[in-house]
Tab-separated table of C-alpha atoms in Angstrom:
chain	number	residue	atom	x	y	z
A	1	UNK	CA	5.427	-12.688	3.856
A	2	UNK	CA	4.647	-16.183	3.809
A	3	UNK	CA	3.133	-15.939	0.385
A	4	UNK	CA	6.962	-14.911	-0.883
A	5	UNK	CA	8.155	-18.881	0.637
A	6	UNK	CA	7.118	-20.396	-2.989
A	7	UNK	CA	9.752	-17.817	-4.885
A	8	UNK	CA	12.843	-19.161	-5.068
A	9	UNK	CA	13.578	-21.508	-7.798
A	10	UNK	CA	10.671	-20.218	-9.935
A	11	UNK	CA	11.372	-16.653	-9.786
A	12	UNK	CA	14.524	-14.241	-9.174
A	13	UNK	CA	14.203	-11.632	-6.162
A	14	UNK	CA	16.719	-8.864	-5.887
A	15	UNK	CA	14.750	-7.196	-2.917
A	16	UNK	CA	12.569	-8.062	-0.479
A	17	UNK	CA	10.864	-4.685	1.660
A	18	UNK	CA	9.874	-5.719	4.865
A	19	UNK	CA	9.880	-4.792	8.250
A	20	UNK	CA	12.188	-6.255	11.009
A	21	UNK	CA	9.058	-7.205	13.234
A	22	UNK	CA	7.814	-10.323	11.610
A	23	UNK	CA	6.987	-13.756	13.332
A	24	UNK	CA	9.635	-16.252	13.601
A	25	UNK	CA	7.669	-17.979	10.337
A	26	UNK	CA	7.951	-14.751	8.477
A	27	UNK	CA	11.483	-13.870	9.376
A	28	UNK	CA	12.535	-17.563	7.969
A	29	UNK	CA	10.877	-16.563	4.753
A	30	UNK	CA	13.060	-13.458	4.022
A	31	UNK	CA	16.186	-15.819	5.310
A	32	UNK	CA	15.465	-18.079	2.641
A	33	UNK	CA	15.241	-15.260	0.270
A	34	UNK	CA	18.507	-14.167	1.177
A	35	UNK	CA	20.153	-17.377	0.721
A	36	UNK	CA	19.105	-17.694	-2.956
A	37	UNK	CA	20.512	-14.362	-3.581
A	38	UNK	CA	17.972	-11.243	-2.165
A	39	UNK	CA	18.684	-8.166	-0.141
A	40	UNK	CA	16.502	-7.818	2.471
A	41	UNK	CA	15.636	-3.806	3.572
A	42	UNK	CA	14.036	-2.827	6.554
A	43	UNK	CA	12.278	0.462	5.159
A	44	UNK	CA	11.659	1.219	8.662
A	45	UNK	CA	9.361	4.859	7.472
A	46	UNK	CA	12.732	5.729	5.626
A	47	UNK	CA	11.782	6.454	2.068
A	48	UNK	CA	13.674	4.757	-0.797
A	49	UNK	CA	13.309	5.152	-4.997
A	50	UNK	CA	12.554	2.921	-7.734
A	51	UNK	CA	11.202	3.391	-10.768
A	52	UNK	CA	11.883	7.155	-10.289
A	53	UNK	CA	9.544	7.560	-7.370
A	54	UNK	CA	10.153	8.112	-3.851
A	55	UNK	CA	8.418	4.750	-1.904
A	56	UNK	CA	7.913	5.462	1.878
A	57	UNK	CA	6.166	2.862	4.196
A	58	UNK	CA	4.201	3.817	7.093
A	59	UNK	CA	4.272	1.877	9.349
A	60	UNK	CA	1.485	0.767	12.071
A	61	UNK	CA	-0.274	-1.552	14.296
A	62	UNK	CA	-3.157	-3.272	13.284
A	63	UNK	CA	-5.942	-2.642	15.858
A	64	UNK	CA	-7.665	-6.043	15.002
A	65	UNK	CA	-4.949	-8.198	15.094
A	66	UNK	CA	-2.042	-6.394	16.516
A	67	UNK	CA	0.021	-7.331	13.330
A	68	UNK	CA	2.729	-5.317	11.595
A	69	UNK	CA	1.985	-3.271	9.189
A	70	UNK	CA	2.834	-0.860	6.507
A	71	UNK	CA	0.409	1.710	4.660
A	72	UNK	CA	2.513	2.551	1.072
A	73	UNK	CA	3.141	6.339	-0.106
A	74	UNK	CA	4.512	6.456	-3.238
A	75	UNK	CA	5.508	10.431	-4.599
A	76	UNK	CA	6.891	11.178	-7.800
A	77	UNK	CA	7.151	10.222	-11.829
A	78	UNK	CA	3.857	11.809	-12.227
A	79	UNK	CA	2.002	10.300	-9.589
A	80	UNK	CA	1.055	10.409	-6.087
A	81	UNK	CA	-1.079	7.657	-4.513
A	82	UNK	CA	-1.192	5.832	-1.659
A	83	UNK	CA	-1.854	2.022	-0.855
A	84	UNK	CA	-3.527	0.944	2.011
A	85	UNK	CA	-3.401	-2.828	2.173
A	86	UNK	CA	-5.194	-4.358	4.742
A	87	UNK	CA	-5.748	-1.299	6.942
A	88	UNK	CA	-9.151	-1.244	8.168
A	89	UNK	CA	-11.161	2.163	9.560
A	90	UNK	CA	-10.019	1.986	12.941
A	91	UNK	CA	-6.113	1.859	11.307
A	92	UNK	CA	-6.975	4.090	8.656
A	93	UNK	CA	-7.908	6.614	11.469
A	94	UNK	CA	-4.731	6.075	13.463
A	95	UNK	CA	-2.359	6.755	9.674
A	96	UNK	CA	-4.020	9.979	9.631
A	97	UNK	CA	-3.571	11.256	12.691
A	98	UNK	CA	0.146	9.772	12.761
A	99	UNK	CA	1.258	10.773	9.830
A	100	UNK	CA	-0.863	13.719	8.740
A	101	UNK	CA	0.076	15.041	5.521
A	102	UNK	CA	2.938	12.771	4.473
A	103	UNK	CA	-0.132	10.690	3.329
A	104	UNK	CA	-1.064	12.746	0.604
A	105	UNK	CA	-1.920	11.302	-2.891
A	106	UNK	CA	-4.405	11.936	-5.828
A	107	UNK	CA	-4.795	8.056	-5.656
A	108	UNK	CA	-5.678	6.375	-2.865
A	109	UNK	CA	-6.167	2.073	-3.254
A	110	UNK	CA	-8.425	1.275	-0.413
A	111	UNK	CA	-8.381	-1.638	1.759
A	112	UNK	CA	-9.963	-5.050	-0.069
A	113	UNK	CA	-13.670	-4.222	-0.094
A	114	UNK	CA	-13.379	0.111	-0.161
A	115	UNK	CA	-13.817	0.928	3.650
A	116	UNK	CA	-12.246	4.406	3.982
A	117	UNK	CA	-12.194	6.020	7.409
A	118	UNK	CA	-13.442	10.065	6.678
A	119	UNK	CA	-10.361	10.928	9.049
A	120	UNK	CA	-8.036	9.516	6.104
A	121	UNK	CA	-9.948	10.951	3.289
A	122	UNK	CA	-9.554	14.378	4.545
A	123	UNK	CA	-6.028	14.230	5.376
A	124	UNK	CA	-4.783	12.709	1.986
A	125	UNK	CA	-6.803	15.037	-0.566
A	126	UNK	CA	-7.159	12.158	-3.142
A	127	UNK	CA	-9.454	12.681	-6.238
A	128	UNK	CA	-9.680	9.132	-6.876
A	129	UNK	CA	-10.152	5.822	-5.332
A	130	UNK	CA	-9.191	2.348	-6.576
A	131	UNK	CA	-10.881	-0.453	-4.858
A	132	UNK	CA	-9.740	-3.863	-5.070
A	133	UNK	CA	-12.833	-6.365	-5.186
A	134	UNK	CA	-13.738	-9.588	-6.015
A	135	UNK	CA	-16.330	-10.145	-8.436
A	136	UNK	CA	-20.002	-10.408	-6.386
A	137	UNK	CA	-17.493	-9.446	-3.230
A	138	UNK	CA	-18.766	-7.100	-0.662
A	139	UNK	CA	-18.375	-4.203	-1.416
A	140	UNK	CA	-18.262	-0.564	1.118
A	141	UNK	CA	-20.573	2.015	0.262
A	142	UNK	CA	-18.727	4.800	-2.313
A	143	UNK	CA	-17.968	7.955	-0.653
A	144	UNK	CA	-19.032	10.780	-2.462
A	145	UNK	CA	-17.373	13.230	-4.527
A	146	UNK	CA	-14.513	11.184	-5.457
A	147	UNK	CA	-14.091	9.110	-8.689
A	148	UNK	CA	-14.163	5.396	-7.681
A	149	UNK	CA	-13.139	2.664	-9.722
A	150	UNK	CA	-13.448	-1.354	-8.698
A	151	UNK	CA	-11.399	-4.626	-10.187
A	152	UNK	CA	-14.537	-6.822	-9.445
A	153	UNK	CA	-16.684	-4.860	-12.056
A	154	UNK	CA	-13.578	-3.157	-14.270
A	155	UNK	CA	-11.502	-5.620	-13.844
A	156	UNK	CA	-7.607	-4.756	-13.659
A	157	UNK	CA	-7.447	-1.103	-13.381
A	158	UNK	CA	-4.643	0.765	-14.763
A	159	UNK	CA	-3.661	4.480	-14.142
A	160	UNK	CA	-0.760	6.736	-15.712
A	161	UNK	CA	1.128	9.526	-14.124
A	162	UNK	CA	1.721	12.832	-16.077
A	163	UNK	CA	1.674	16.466	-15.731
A	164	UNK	CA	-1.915	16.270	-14.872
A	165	UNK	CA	-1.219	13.618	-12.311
A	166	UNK	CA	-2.409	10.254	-12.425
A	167	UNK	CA	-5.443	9.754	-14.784
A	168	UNK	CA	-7.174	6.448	-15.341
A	169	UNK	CA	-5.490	4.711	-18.507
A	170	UNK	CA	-7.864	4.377	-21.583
């Protein structure tokens, strides 16, 4: 959240997603949001749409650092993916068992570095697996059977939705 603090003036926000239990620096943030003009929404697991998809966070407790957090599902207009953020194995584990099949997506973006917990693989069903790297970054260890793609050696990666689901763009 504190990374949004540099947006007003320089950029218009209609929305801002987040969830009621941020730190008193975080909630300040989203009340100076508000004051140049943004709704705030508390998502709170409720689902909502844009962009003709269904958006649902999942919410959890990071075991590391006992922050706030919120694993993405998105569902619809030809895709289905889901986006992990920061949510290391031992959180990835907890998703799964939490929220079971609601987490499943052809896509799955992986935590900053690709560490995915088998518990999550096997609940979600994904085909694919976007990884977001830096260049010379270290990297996890690709699990098998699943196309993997990284931005630290492809760069930006880009995937459409269809009637055969989402599909790495050309």
């Amino acid at each position: 959240v504190a990374g949004l603090a540099g947006l007003p003036g320089h950029y218009d926000v209609g929305t801002v997603l987040g969830s009621r239990d941020l730190n008193p620096g975080g909630t300040k943030v989203v009340e100076a949001l508000q004051v140049s003009g943004a709704v705030a929404v508390d998502p709170a697991g409720r689902p909502w749409v844009w962009g003709g998809a269904s958006w649902r966070c999942l919410p959890f407790r990071a075991q590391a650092t006992d922050r706030a957090m919120c694993a993405v599902a998105i569902h619809g207009a030809g895709a289905d993916l889901l986006i992990l953020g920061d949510a290391g194995s031992a959180d990835q584990e907890e998703l799964a068992a939490e929220y079971g099949r609601q987490m499943t997506a052809e896509l799955v973006v992986s935590e900053p570095g690709g560490s995915l917990a088998p518990a999550l693989l096997a609940t979600v069903g994904a085909r694919a697996i976007a990884v977001p790297t830096a260049s010379g970054g270290s990297v996890a260890p690709a699990p098998s059977g699943y196309s993997v793609q990284r931005t630290g050696t492809q760069g930006d990666l880009r995937f459409d939705g269809g009637s055969r689901g989402l599909q790495p763009a050309a």
